[in-house]
Coordinates of C-alpha atoms and ligand atoms in Angstrom, one line a residue:
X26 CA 49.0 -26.0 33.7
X27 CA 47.9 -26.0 30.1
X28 CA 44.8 -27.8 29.3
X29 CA 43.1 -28.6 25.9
X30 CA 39.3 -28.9 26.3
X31 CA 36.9 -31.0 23.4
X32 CA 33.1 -30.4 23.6
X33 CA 30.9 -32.9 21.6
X34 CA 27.8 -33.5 24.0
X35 CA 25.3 -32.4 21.3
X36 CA 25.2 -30.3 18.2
X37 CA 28.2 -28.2 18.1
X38 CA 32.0 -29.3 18.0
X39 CA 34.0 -27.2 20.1
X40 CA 38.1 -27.0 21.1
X41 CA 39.8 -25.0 23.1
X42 CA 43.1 -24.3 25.2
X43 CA 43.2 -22.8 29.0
X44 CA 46.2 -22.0 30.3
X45 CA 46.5 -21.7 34.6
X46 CA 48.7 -18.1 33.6
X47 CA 47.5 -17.1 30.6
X48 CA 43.7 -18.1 30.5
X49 CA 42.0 -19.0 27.6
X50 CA 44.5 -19.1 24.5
X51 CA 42.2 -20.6 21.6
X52 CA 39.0 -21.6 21.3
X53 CA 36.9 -22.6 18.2
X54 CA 33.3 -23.9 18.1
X55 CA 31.7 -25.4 14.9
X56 CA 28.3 -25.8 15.2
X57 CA 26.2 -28.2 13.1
X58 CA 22.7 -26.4 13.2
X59 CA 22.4 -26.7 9.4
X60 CA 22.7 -30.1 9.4
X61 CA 19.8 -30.8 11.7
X62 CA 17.5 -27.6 11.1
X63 CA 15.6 -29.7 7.8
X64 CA 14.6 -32.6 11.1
X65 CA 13.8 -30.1 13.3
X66 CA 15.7 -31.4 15.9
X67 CA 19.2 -32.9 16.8
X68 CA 19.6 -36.2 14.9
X69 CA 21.7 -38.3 17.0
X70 CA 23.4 -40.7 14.8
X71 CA 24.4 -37.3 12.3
X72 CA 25.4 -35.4 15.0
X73 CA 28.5 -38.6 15.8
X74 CA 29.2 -38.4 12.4
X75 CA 29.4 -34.8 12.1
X76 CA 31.9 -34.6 15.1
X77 CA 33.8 -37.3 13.7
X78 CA 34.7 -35.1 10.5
X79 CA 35.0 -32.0 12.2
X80 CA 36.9 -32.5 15.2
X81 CA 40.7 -33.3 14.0
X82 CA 40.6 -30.1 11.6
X83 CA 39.2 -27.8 14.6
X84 CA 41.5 -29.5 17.1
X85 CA 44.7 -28.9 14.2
X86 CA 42.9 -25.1 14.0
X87 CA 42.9 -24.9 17.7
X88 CA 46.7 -26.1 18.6
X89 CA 48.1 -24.0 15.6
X90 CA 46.6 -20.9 17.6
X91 CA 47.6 -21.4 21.0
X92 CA 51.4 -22.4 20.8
X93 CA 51.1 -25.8 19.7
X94 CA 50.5 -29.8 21.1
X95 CA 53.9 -30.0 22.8
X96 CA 52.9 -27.4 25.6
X97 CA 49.8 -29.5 26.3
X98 CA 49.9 -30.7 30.0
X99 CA 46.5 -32.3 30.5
X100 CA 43.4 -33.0 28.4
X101 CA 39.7 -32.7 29.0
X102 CA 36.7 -33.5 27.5
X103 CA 32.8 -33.8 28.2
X104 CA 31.6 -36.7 29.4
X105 CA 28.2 -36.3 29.9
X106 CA 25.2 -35.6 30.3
X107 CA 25.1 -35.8 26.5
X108 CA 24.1 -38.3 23.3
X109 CA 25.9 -41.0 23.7
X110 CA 27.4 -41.7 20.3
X111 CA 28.8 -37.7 20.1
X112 CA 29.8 -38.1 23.5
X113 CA 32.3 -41.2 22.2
X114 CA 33.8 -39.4 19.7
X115 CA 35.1 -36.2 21.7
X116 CA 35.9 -39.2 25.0
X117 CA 38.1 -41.3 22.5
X118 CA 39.7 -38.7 20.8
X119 CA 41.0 -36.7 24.4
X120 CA 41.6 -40.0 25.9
X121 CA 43.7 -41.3 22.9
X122 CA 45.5 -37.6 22.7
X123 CA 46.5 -37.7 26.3
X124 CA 47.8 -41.3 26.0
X125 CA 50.2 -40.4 22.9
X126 CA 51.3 -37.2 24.8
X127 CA 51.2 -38.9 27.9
X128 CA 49.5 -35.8 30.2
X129 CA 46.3 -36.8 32.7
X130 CA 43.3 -36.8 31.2
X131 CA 39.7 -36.5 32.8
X132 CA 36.2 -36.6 31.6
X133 CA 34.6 -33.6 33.0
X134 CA 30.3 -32.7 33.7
X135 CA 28.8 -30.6 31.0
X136 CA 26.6 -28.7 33.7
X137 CA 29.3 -28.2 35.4
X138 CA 30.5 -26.6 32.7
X139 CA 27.8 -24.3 31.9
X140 CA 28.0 -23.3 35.9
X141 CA 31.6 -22.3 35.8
X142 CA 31.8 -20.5 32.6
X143 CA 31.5 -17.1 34.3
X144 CA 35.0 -18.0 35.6
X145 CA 36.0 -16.8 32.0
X146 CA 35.3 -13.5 32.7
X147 CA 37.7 -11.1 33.3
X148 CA 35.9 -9.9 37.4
X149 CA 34.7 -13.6 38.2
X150 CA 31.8 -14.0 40.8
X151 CA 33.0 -14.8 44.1
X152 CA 31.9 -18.2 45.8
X153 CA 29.8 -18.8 47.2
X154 CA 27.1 -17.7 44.3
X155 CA 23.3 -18.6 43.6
X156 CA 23.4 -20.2 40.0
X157 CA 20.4 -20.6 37.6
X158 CA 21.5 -23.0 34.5
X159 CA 18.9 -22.6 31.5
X160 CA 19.8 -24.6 28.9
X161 CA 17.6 -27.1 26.3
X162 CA 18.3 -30.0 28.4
X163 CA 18.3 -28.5 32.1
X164 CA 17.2 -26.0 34.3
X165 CA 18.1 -25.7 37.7
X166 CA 19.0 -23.2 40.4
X167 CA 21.7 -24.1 42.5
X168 CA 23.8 -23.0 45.5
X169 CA 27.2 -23.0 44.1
X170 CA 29.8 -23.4 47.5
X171 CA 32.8 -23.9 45.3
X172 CA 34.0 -26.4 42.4
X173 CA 32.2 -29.8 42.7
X174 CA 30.2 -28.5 45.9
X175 CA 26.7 -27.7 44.7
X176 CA 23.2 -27.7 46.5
X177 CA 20.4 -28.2 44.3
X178 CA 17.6 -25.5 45.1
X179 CA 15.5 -26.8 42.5
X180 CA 14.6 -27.7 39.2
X181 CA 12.4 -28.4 36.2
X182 CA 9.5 -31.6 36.9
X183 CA 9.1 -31.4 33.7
X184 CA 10.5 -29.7 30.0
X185 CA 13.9 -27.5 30.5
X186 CA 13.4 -23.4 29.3
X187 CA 15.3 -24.0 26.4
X188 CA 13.4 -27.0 25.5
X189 CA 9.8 -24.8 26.1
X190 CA 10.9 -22.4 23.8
X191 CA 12.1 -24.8 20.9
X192 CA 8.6 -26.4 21.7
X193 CA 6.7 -23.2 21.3
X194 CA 8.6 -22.0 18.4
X195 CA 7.7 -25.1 16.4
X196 CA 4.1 -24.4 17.0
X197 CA 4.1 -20.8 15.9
X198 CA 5.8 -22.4 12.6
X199 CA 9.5 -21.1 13.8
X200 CA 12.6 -23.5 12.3
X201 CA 15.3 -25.2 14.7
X202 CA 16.5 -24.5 16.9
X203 CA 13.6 -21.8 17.6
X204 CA 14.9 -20.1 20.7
X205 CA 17.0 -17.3 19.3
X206 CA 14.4 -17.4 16.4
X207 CA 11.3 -17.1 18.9
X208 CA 13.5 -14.2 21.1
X209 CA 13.5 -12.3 17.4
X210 CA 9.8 -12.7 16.9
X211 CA 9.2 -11.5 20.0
X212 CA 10.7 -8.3 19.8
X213 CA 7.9 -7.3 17.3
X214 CA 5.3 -8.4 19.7
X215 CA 2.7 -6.0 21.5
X216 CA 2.0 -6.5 25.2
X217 CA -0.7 -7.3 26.8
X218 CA -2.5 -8.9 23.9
X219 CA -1.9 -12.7 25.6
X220 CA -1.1 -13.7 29.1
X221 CA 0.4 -17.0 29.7
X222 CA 1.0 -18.4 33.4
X223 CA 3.5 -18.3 35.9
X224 CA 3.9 -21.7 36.5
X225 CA 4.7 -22.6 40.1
X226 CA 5.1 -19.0 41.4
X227 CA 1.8 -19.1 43.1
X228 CA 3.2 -21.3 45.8
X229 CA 6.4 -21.9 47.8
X230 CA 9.6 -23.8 46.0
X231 CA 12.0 -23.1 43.6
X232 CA 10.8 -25.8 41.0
X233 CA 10.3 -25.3 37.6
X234 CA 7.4 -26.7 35.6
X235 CA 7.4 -25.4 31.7
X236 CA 5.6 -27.9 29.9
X237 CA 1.6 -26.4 30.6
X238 CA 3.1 -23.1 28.8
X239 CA 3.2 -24.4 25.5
X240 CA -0.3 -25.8 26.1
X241 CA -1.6 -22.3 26.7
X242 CA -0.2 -21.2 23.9
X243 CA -2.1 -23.9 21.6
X244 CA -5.3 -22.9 23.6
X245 CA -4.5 -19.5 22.9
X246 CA -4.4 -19.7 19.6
X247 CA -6.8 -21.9 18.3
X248 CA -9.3 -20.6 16.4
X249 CA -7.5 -17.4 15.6
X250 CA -5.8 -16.6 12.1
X251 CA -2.3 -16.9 12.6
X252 CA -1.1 -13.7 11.1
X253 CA 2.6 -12.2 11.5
X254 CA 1.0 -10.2 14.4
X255 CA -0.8 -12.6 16.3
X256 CA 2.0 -14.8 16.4
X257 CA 4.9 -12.2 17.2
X258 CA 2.2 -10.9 20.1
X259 CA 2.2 -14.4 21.2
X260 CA 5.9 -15.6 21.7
X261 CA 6.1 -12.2 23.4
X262 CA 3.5 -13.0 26.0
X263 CA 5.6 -16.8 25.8
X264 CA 8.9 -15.1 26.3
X265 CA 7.6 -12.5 29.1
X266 CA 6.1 -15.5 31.0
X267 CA 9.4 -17.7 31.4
X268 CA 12.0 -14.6 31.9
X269 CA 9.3 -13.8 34.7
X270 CA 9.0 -17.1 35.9
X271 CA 12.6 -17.1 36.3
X272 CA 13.4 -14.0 37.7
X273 CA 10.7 -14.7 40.7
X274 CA 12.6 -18.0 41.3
X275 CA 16.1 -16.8 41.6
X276 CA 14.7 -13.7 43.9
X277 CA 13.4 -16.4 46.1
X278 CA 16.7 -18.2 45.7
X279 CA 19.0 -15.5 46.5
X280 CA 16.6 -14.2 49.7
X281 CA 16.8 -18.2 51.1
X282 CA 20.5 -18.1 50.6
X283 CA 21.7 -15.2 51.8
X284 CA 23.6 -15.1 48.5
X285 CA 24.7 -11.9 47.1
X286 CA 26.0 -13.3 43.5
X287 CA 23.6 -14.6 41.1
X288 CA 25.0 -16.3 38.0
X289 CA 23.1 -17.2 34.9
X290 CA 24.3 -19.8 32.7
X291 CA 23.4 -21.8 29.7
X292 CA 22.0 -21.1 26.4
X293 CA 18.8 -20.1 27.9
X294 CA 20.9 -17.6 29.3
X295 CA 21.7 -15.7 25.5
X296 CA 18.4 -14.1 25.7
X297 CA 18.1 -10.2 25.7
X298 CA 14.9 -10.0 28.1
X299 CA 16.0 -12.5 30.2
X300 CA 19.6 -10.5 30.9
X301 CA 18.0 -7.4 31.0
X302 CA 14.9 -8.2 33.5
X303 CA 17.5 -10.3 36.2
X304 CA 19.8 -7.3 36.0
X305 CA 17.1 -4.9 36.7
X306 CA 16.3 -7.2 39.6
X307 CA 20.2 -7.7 40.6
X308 CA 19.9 -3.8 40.4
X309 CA 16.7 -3.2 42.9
X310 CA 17.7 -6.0 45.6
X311 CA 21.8 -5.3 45.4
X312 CA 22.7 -8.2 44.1
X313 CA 25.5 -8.9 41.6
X314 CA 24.7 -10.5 38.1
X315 CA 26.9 -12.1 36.3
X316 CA 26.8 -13.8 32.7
X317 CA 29.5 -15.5 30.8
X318 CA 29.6 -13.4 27.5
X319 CA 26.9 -14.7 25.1
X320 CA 29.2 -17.6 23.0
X321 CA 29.8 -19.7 26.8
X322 CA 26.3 -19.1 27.1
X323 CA 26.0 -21.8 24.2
X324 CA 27.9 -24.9 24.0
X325 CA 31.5 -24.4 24.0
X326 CA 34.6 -26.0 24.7
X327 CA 36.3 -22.5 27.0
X328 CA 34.1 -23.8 29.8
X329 CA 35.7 -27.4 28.9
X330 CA 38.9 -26.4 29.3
X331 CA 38.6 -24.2 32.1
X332 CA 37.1 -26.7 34.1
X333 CA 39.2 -29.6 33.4
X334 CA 42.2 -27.2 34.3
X335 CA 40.3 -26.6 38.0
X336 CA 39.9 -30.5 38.4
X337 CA 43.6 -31.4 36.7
X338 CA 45.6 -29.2 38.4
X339 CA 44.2 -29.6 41.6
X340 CA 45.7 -33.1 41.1
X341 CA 42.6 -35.0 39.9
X342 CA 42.9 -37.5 36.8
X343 CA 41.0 -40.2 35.2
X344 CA 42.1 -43.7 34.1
X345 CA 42.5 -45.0 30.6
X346 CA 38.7 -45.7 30.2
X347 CA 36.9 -43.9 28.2
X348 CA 33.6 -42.6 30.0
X349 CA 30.4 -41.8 28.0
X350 CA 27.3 -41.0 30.2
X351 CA 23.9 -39.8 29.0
X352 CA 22.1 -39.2 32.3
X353 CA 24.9 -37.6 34.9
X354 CA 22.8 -36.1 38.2
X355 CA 25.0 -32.9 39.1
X356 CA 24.6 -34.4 43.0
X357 CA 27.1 -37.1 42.7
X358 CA 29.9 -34.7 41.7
X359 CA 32.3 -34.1 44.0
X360 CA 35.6 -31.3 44.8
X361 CA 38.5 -32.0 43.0
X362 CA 40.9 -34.2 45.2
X363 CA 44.0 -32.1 46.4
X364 CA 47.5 -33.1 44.8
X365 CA 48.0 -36.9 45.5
Ligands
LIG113 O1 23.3 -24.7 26.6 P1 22.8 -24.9 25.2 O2 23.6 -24.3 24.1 O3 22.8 -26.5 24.9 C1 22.4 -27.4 25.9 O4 23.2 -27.9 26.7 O5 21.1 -27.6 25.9 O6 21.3 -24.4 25.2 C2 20.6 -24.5 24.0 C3 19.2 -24.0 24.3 C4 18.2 -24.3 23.1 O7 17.0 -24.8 23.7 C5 18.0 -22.9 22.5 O8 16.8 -22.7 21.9 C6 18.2 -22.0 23.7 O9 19.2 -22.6 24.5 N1 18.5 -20.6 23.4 C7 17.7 -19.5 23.6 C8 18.4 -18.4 23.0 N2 19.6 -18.8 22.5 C9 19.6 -20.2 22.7 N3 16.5 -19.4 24.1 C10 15.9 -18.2 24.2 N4 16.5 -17.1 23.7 C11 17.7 -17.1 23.1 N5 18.2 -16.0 22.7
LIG114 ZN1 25.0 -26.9 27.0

């Protein structure tokens, strides 16, 4: 089965084609950091607007590549968790699409997404898997038993990764969005000279709880002269802190799951340190790491595809509604149905 996939949960516009044979075909992702970076954050009501002008040309861009809309068998597209209003405008255009082409349609999780991206890859993990999805809106580790089956180990009380390092990037003066800007600073950093906590490692759990790091890092820094230095030193004791934070949780994970896969998704999941420090740890406790390849780390519309192809041709389908959801707990999804 061929499946187009649209991506419009948040600040990038992204198409793409999966095929059951061929795998992915095309995919294309515009993303509209420009437009938002003078806010310093996503502005909701320009990001619908954005995807509204964008979408047809990357969709035209996207069927031109991969063989054209006549060899379309099904169509996909995020509904949620997301902003609402950019959410509509990928829902309505799929939904419409698969109505004049008359293929199944189905509104597919985001999360989800993110989770099954390493399913790209050419040597894809084997279920089941231990998953850690760092993104700006979530983290979470999970035990991943197969599509739609997913045990939640545990998760953030409070901001996401992604979010605590746009947070801590605006403080030491970084644009939007500041995690790949803070992960650059870092690099010129100097250990040692700050020390942020571990939050929550101290005790039993795989929560999260990032929010009290970017405190520490205003304590830290007040009444000093923020100078180049000081501030590189200090989103490299920021960085250090949450890629250690992270790799003591999914150790703990994989130890109380007997899993011996550990997947690490989301655009959290871009950062060098990060990928380095969990496969050093994959390395020492034999453990297999997988990442999607940095650009289905990010938003993207492969993942899209690909999952909408796992729920579709397993026989699942949607009806005519359109379905828009800004709050989507990954609990209430579900295995795709088999063949009707
Ligand atoms: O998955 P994603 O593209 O969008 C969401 O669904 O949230 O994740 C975006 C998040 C942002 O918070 C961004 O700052 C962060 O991922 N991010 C990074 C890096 N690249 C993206 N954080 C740290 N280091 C990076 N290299
Ligand atoms: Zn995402």
């Amino acid at each position: 089965m061929r499946v187009l996939g649209l991506e419009t949960s948040c600040d990038e516009t992204a198409v793409a084609v999966y095929d059951g044979d061929a795998g992915l075909l095309a995919h294309e992702v515009y993303s509209q950091v420009e437009l938002h970076a003078a806010y310093g954050g996503v502005v909701p009501e320009l990001a619908s607007r954005d995807h509204l002008r964008k979408l047809l040309p990357l969709l035209k861009k996207v069927l031109a590549e991969s063989g054209g809309a006549a060899a379309i068998q099904g169509v996909a597209y995020t509904s949620g968790p997301g902003l609402v209003g950019a959410l509509l405008v990928g829902a309505a255009v799929a939904r419409s699409l698969a109505y004049a082409w008359r293929v199944p349609c189905i509104g597919v999780h985001h999360m989800e997404g993110h989770l099954l991206a390493p399913l790209l890859e050419p040597d894809p993990p084997q279920f089941p898997f231990v998953a850690l999805l760092v993104s700006g809106g979530h983290t979470l580790l999970a035990h991943v038993h197969g599509v739609g089956q997913y045990e939640i180990l545990g998760q953030s009380l409070d901001d996401a990764a992604g979010e605590a390092f746009d947070k801590t990037a605006k403080l030491l003066g970084l644009g939007y969005p500041g995690g790949p800007q803070l992960a650059a600073l870092a690099e010129r950093g100097r250990p040692g000279v700050f020390r942020f906590p571990r939050p929550l490692t101290d005790r039993p759990g795989l929560d999260f709880s990032f929010s009290g790091l970017k405190t520490a890092v205003v304590v830290a820094l007040r009444d000093r002269e923020l100078d180049d230095q000081t501030r590189a030193d200090a989103a490299q004791a920021f960085e250090e802190a949450v890629v250690e934070t992270l790799v003591i949780k999914c150790r703990r994970a994989l130890a109380a799951t007997d899993a011996r896969s550990l997947v690490v998704a989301g655009g959290v999941g871009a950062n060098r340190r990060l990928r380095a420090r969990m496969l050093a740890m994959g390395e020492r406790d034999g453990v297999r790491v997988v990442y999607p390849r940095v650009e289905f780390c990010t938003d993207n519309a492969a993942m899209i595809a690909l999952l909408g192809h796992l729920r579709l041709a397993a026989g699942q389908r949607d009806d005519l509604a359109i379905r828009a959801r800004a709050r989507w707990p990954m609990t209430e999804l579900v295995p795709p149905a088999g063949p009707a």
